[in-house]
XYZ file of C-alpha atoms in Angstrom:
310
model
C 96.995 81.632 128.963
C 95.808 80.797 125.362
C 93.099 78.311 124.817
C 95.142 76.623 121.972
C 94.063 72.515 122.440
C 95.205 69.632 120.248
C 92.692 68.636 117.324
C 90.850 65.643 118.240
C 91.987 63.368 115.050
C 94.658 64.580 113.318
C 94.245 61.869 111.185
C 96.777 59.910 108.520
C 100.488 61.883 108.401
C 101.733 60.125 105.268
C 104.468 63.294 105.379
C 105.573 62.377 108.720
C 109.222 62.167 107.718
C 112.342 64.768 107.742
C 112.403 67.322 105.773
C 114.446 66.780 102.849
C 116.316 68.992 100.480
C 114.417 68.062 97.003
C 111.061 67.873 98.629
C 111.588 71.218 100.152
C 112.774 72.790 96.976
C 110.104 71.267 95.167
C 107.190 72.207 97.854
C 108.736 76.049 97.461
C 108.270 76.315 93.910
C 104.911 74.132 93.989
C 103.566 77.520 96.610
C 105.490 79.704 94.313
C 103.366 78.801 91.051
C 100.620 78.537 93.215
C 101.004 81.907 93.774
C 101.529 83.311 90.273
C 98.522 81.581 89.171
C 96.337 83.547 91.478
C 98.244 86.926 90.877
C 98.022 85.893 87.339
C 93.847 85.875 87.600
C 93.857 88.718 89.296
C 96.003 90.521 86.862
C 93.972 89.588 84.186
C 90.550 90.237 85.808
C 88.923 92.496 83.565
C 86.111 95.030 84.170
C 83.867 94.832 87.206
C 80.312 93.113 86.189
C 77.164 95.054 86.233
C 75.481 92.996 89.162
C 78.900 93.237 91.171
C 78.037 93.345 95.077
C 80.607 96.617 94.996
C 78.272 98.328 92.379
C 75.678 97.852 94.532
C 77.107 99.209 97.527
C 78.223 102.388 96.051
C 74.885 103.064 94.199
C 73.088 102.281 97.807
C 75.278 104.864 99.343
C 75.168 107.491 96.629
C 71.304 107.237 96.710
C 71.727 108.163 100.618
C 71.655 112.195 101.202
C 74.008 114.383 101.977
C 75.952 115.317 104.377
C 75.817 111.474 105.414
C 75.897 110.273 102.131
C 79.421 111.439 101.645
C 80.843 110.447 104.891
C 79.644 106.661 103.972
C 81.636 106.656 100.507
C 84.382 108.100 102.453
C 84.230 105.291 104.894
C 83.811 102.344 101.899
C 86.794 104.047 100.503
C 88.590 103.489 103.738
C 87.328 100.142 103.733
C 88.629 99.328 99.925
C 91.819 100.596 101.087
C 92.403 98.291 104.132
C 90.955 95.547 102.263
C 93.623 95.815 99.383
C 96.236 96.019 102.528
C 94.837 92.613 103.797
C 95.712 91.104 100.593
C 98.616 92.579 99.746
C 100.347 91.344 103.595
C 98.497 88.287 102.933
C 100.993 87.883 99.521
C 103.631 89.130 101.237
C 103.228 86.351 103.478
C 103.070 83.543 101.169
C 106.408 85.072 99.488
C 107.909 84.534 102.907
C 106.913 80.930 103.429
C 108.259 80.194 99.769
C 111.525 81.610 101.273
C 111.418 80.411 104.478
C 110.555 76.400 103.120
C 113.902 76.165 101.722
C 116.304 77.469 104.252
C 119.088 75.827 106.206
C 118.790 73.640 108.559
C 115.701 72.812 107.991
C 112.660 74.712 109.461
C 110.510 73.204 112.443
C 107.393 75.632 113.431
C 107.897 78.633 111.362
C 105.699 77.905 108.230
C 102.941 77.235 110.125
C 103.517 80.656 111.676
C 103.418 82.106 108.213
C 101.109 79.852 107.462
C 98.696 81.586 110.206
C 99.558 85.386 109.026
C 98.296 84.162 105.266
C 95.161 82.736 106.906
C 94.275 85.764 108.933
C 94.853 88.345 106.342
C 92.674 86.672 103.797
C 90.268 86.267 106.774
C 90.159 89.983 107.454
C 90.284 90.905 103.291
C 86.883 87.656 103.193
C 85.204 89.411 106.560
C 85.146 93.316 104.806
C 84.449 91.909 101.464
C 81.827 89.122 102.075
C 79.679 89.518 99.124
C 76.739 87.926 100.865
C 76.060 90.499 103.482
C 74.483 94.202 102.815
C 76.479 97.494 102.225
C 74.995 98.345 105.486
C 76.010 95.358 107.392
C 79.423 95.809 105.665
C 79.846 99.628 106.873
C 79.020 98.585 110.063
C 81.738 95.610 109.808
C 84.276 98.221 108.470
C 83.527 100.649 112.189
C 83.953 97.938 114.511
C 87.531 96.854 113.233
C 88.288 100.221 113.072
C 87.382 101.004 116.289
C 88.749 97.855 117.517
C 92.339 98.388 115.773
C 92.065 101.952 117.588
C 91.871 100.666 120.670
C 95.491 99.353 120.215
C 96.435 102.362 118.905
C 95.292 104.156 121.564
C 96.833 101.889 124.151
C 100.339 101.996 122.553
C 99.861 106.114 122.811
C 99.253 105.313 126.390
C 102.608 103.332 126.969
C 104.312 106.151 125.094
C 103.207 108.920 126.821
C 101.036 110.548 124.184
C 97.864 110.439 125.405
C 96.678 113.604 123.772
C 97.319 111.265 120.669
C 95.554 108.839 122.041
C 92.477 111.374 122.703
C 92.534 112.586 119.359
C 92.547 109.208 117.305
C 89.369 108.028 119.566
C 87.839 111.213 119.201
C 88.084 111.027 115.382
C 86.789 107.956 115.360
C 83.697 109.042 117.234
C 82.724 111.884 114.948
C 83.751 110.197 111.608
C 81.491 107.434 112.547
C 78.580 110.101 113.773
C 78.917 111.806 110.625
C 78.164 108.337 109.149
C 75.041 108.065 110.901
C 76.385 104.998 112.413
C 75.546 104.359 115.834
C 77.135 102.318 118.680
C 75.666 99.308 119.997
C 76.591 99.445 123.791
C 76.941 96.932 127.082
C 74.923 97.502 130.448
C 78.503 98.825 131.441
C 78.284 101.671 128.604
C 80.761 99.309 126.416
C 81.151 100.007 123.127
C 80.361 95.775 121.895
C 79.072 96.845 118.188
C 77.922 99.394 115.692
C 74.445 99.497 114.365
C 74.001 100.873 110.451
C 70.297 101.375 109.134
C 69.355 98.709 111.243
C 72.469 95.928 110.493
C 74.125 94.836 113.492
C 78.054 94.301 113.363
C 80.205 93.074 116.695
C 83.576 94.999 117.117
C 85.340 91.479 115.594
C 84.658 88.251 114.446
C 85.462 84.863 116.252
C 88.353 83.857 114.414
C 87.781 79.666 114.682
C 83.894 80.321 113.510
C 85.177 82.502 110.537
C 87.486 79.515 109.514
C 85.191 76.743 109.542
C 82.765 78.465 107.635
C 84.738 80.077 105.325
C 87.877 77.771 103.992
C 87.381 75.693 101.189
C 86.173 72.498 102.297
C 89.231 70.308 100.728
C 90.997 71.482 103.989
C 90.428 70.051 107.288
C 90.253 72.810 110.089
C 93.573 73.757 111.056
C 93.534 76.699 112.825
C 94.275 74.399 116.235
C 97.728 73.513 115.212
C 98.558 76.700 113.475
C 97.591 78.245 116.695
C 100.082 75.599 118.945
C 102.656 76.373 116.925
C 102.650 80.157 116.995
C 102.032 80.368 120.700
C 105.179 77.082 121.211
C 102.337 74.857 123.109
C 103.964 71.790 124.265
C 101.591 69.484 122.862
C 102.156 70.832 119.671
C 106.313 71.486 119.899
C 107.527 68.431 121.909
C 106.570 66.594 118.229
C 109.720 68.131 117.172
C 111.980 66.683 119.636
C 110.776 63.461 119.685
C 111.649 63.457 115.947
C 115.010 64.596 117.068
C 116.767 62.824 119.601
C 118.960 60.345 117.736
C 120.427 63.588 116.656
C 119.526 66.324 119.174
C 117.635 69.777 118.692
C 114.147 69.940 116.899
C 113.574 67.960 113.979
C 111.412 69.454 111.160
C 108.429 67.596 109.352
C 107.593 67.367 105.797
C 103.835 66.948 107.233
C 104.305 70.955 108.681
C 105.439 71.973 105.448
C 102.632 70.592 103.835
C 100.080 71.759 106.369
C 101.575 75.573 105.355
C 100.989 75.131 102.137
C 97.739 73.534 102.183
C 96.927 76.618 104.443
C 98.320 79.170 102.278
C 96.293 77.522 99.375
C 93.219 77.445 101.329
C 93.428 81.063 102.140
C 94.262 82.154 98.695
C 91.062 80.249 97.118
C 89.387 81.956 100.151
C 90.651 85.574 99.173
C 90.264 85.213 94.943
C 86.639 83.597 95.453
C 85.744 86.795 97.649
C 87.325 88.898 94.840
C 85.056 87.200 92.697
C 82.197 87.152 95.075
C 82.203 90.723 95.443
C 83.712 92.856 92.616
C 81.864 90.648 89.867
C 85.003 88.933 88.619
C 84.602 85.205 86.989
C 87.131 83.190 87.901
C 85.281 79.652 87.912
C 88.182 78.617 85.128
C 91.208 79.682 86.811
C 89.668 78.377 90.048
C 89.125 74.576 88.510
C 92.938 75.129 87.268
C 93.966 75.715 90.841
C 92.668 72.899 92.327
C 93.447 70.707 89.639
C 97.242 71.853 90.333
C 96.953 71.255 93.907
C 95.691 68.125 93.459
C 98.585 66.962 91.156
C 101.020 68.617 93.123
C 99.764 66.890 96.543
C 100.464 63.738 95.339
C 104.141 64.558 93.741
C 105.138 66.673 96.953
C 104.284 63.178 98.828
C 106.935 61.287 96.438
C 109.717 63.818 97.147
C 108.975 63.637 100.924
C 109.466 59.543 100.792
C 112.320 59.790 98.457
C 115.562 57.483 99.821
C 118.794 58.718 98.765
């Protein structure tokens, strides 16, 4: 069983209303420029500041001896790498909820589906990249997902009958890590709960509902509740949709869901360029004013093309 709930309050639904074909043609290319905007900033981004959390890193673990020295910047590089990939299916994302906003019929649940792949890609591309923690703290981050993403690995070798696979992968993980001098932080059981770097303590995960409320922008209420009810089809969250829809049977999309998508897909992308900026030394304080100006203008159109009679 999940432990999806309904939100308390969801407070005031002025989009409560069917979706329409020129509001949901106009929301699309409101995400789409949305979009742009941020690909645009980080197109034009420039070179890397001197006091850039990333400089830091790598001069902390070039300044750290060999052989262990190396196996750290081989494990930040790692770390770049999946961090790019969190972005990159976090983009990939948005582009789908663009699409998906504007098909036929209508759609009911599945953009705040998308909605919740955005949000957790830009949460895993914030967690690596948090420019407020240490380079120790964020080596020690970078092990526990890894070792935690493993453990699925392994258990789909399992299923598949390659469990010499499966023994290899966890075996590599152990000695790459060793090599790192980083050390696992274990249960009473002999449970591997954490990994321990120069004295920085790091879980295997993060708690996904802490890491939103802490880290979204705070124009955005927290939303992770219904996101959550709609991608696991919780009654309390789906039966909306038929209620909308019995004068003319089946589910009934929102213009309120739509919205909720894109507000999410907004939030996550302010999330993701801020940590860009937080982190590689970036200044984006002008295109991030620009953004919310936008979204603010665009907020209030969207609700005219939602109420429109024709």
């Amino acid at each position: 069983m999940t432990k999806d709930v309904a939100p308390e309050d969801e407070g005031v639904r002025p989009f409560a209303v069917p979706i329409n074909e020129g509001f949901a043609q106009e929301a699309a290319q409101t995400l789409r420029h949305y979009r742009e905007m941020v690909e645009k900033c980080l197109g034009e981004c420039g070179e890397l500041s001197q006091e850039a959390p990333v400089r830091r890193d790598a001069a902390w673990i070039a300044a750290t001896p060999d052989p262990v020295g190396t196996a750290r910047g081989s494990l930040h590089n790692m770390l770049l790498d999946v961090g790019g990939m969190s972005w990159d299916t976090a983009v990939d994302h948005v582009r789908a909820l663009e699409h998906d906003i504007v098909r036929k019929p209508p759609p009911v649940w599945s953009p705040l589906v998308i909605a919740r792949a955005v949000l957790e890609s830009c949460l895993v591309f914030d967690y690596l990249f948090d420019p407020s923690i240490s380079g120790a703290l964020r080596l020690a981050r970078c092990a526990g997902l890894w070792r935690k993403d493993s453990d699925h690995s392994v258990n789909l070798a399992k299923i598949l009958d390659q469990e010499d696979q499966a023994a290899g992968l966890s075996a590599e993980i152990t000695r790459a890590l060793a090599d790192c001098d980083i050390n696992a932080r274990l249960s009473a059981s002999g449970k591997v709960t954490g990994y321990v770097v120069d004295g920085e303590v790091s879980n295997l995960d993060y708690i996904i509902t802490e890491r939103v409320r802490s880290r979204l922008p705070n124009w955005i209420p927290m939303p992770y509740g219904l996101l959550s009810g709609a991608a696991h089809g919780r009654p309390w969250m789906t039966d909306r949709a038929r209620r909308m829809g019995r004068e003319t049977g089946g589910l009934v999309g929102e213009a309120a869901t739509v919205m909720t998508a894109i507000m999410v897909a907004m939030a996550s992308l302010e999330m993701g360029l801020r940590t860009w900026q937080g982190y590689f030394g970036f200044d984006f304080d002008t295109d991030l004013a620009e953004l919310n100006q936008y979204r603010q203008f665009m907020t209030m159109r969207l609700m005219g093309f939602a109420h429109t009679t024709e």
